Amino acid sequence: QQALLAPAVRDRLTSAFAGRDVGSLARADALRVFPSQMAHHWQFGWGWGRPEFIDPEYSYLFNLASNAPLTTLYRGGFLPFIAFVAVMVISIATSYRALRSNSLPLAMYGGILIGVTVVQFNLDHNVADVPQNVLLWSMLLAFLIYVDDARKDAATADQLMGKSPDTPELLPR
């Protein structure tokens, strides 16, 4: 409560969700200049050994979009970007089906993976360039395959016992 008396703290807390804080403005600026940064490099990207990924001071000044799909596009071009986005979309669709299952653990896993994919990938580029985070997301995807198999097995068992879904669904169980 006393921290709110300090103007710097109060302004930071009250502007954090209004879109006018330093982080939001920096993200908006980075997204605005991204097309010009990619000029003439859309097909194959800029590559991996760039100074903006090695030198922290240059990285701060360069202000690359902190977004995993755009970082993939920046580094590798269209093909890795399309593959990355396809895996993201498939994982979200599969996670949604797990979220709609009758099993609480499977539903929780589906919700967690959707949250990680949507929020972290749009606010942070670490998933695209830090090996530990790439490994973590790969393990989450591998376990998603198990979750989907468990969901299908449970749906098959329900069908054999005569249970059926009450209403048709957009993405069937």
Coordinates of C-alpha atoms in Angstrom, one line a residue:
Q1 CA 0.0 0.0 0.0
Q2 CA 2.8 2.4 0.8
A3 CA 4.5 1.6 -2.6
L4 CA 1.5 3.2 -4.3
L5 CA 2.5 6.5 -2.7
A6 CA 5.7 6.6 -4.9
P7 CA 4.7 8.3 -8.2
A8 CA 6.9 6.0 -10.3
V9 CA 5.5 2.8 -8.8
R10 CA 1.9 4.1 -9.0
D11 CA 2.3 5.2 -12.6
R12 CA 3.9 1.9 -13.6
L13 CA 1.1 -0.1 -12.0
T14 CA -1.8 2.0 -13.3
S15 CA -0.5 2.2 -16.9
A16 CA 0.5 -1.5 -17.2
F17 CA -2.8 -2.5 -18.7
A18 CA -3.6 0.7 -20.5
G19 CA -1.2 0.1 -23.4
R20 CA 0.9 3.2 -22.6
D21 CA 3.6 1.6 -20.4
V22 CA 7.2 1.3 -21.6
G23 CA 6.9 -2.4 -22.5
S24 CA 3.8 -2.0 -24.6
L25 CA 5.2 1.0 -26.4
A26 CA 8.4 -0.9 -27.2
R27 CA 6.5 -3.9 -28.5
A28 CA 4.3 -1.7 -30.6
D29 CA 7.4 0.1 -32.1
A30 CA 9.1 -3.2 -32.8
L31 CA 6.1 -4.5 -34.6
R32 CA 5.8 -1.3 -36.6
V33 CA 9.4 -1.4 -37.9
F34 CA 9.5 -5.2 -38.4
P35 CA 8.5 -5.1 -42.1
S36 CA 11.3 -2.6 -42.9
Q37 CA 13.8 -4.8 -40.9
M38 CA 12.8 -7.7 -43.1
A39 CA 13.2 -5.8 -46.4
H40 CA 14.5 -8.1 -49.1
H41 CA 15.0 -11.0 -46.7
W42 CA 11.5 -12.5 -46.5
Q43 CA 12.3 -15.7 -48.3
F44 CA 15.3 -16.9 -46.3
G45 CA 15.5 -14.6 -43.4
W46 CA 18.6 -13.0 -41.9
G47 CA 20.2 -16.1 -40.4
W48 CA 21.3 -17.2 -37.0
G49 CA 24.7 -15.5 -36.3
R50 CA 23.3 -12.0 -36.2
P51 CA 24.7 -9.4 -33.7
E52 CA 21.2 -8.7 -32.3
F53 CA 21.1 -12.2 -30.9
I54 CA 24.7 -12.2 -29.6
D55 CA 25.3 -8.7 -28.3
P56 CA 22.9 -7.6 -25.5
E57 CA 23.6 -3.9 -26.0
Y58 CA 23.0 -4.1 -29.8
S59 CA 19.9 -6.2 -29.2
Y60 CA 18.5 -3.5 -26.9
L61 CA 19.0 -0.8 -29.5
F62 CA 17.8 -2.9 -32.4
N63 CA 14.4 -3.7 -30.7
L64 CA 13.5 -6.8 -32.6
A65 CA 9.9 -7.9 -32.1
S66 CA 9.7 -10.1 -29.0
N67 CA 7.4 -12.7 -30.7
A68 CA 8.4 -16.3 -31.3
P69 CA 6.8 -16.7 -34.8
L70 CA 8.2 -13.3 -36.0
T71 CA 11.7 -14.2 -34.6
T72 CA 11.5 -17.5 -36.6
L73 CA 10.5 -15.5 -39.7
Y74 CA 13.4 -13.0 -39.1
R75 CA 16.0 -15.8 -38.7
G76 CA 14.8 -18.4 -41.1
G77 CA 12.4 -16.9 -43.6
F78 CA 9.0 -18.2 -44.8
L79 CA 9.5 -22.0 -44.7
P80 CA 10.5 -22.3 -41.0
F81 CA 7.9 -19.6 -40.1
I82 CA 5.1 -21.6 -41.9
A83 CA 6.2 -24.8 -40.3
F84 CA 6.4 -23.2 -36.8
V85 CA 2.9 -21.6 -37.2
A86 CA 1.4 -24.9 -38.4
V87 CA 2.8 -26.7 -35.4
M88 CA 1.4 -24.0 -33.2
V89 CA -2.1 -24.2 -34.8
I90 CA -2.1 -28.0 -34.6
S91 CA -1.1 -28.0 -31.0
I92 CA -3.8 -25.5 -30.1
A93 CA -6.5 -27.5 -31.9
T94 CA -5.3 -30.7 -30.2
S95 CA -5.1 -29.0 -26.9
Y96 CA -8.7 -27.6 -27.4
R97 CA -9.9 -31.2 -27.9
A98 CA -8.2 -32.2 -24.7
L99 CA -9.7 -29.2 -23.0
R100 CA -13.2 -30.5 -24.1
S101 CA -12.6 -34.0 -22.8
N102 CA -14.3 -35.5 -19.8
S103 CA -11.0 -35.9 -17.9
L104 CA -9.9 -33.1 -15.6
P105 CA -6.1 -33.8 -16.0
L106 CA -6.4 -33.9 -19.8
A107 CA -8.5 -30.7 -19.8
M108 CA -6.0 -29.0 -17.5
Y109 CA -3.1 -30.0 -19.7
G110 CA -4.9 -28.7 -22.8
G111 CA -5.6 -25.4 -21.2
I112 CA -2.1 -25.0 -19.9
L113 CA -0.6 -25.8 -23.4
I114 CA -3.0 -23.3 -25.1
G115 CA -2.0 -20.6 -22.5
V116 CA 1.7 -21.3 -23.0
T117 CA 1.4 -21.3 -26.8
V118 CA -0.8 -18.2 -27.1
V119 CA 0.6 -16.0 -24.4
Q120 CA 4.3 -16.9 -24.3
F121 CA 4.8 -17.1 -28.1
N122 CA 3.2 -13.7 -28.6
L123 CA 5.0 -11.9 -25.8
D124 CA 8.4 -13.6 -25.8
H125 CA 10.9 -14.8 -28.4
N126 CA 12.7 -17.2 -26.1
V127 CA 10.9 -20.2 -27.4
A128 CA 12.4 -19.6 -30.8
D129 CA 16.0 -19.0 -29.8
V130 CA 16.8 -20.4 -26.3
P131 CA 17.6 -24.1 -26.6
Q132 CA 16.2 -25.0 -23.1
N133 CA 12.8 -23.3 -24.0
V134 CA 12.7 -25.1 -27.4
L135 CA 13.3 -28.4 -25.5
L136 CA 10.6 -27.6 -23.0
W137 CA 8.0 -26.8 -25.7
S138 CA 9.1 -30.0 -27.6
M139 CA 8.5 -32.0 -24.4
L140 CA 5.1 -30.4 -24.0
L141 CA 4.2 -31.3 -27.6
A142 CA 5.4 -34.9 -27.1
F143 CA 3.2 -35.2 -24.0
L144 CA 0.3 -33.7 -26.0
I145 CA 0.5 -36.7 -28.3
Y146 CA 0.1 -39.0 -25.3
V147 CA -2.8 -36.8 -24.0
D148 CA -4.5 -37.0 -27.4
D149 CA -4.1 -40.8 -27.5
A150 CA -5.5 -41.0 -23.9
R151 CA -8.5 -38.8 -24.9
K152 CA -9.2 -41.0 -28.0
D153 CA -9.0 -44.2 -25.9
A154 CA -11.4 -42.7 -23.3
A155 CA -13.8 -41.6 -26.1
T156 CA -13.7 -45.1 -27.7
A157 CA -14.4 -46.7 -24.3
D158 CA -17.4 -44.4 -23.8
Q159 CA -18.7 -45.3 -27.2
L160 CA -18.4 -49.0 -26.5
M161 CA -20.4 -48.5 -23.3
G162 CA -23.1 -46.8 -25.3
K163 CA -22.4 -43.2 -24.2
S164 CA -22.4 -40.5 -26.8
P165 CA -21.9 -36.8 -26.8
D166 CA -25.1 -34.8 -26.4
T167 CA -24.5 -32.1 -28.9
P168 CA -22.3 -32.1 -32.1
E169 CA -19.0 -30.3 -31.6
L170 CA -16.9 -28.2 -33.9
L171 CA -13.8 -30.3 -33.1
P172 CA -15.0 -33.8 -32.2
R173 CA -13.7 -35.6 -29.2

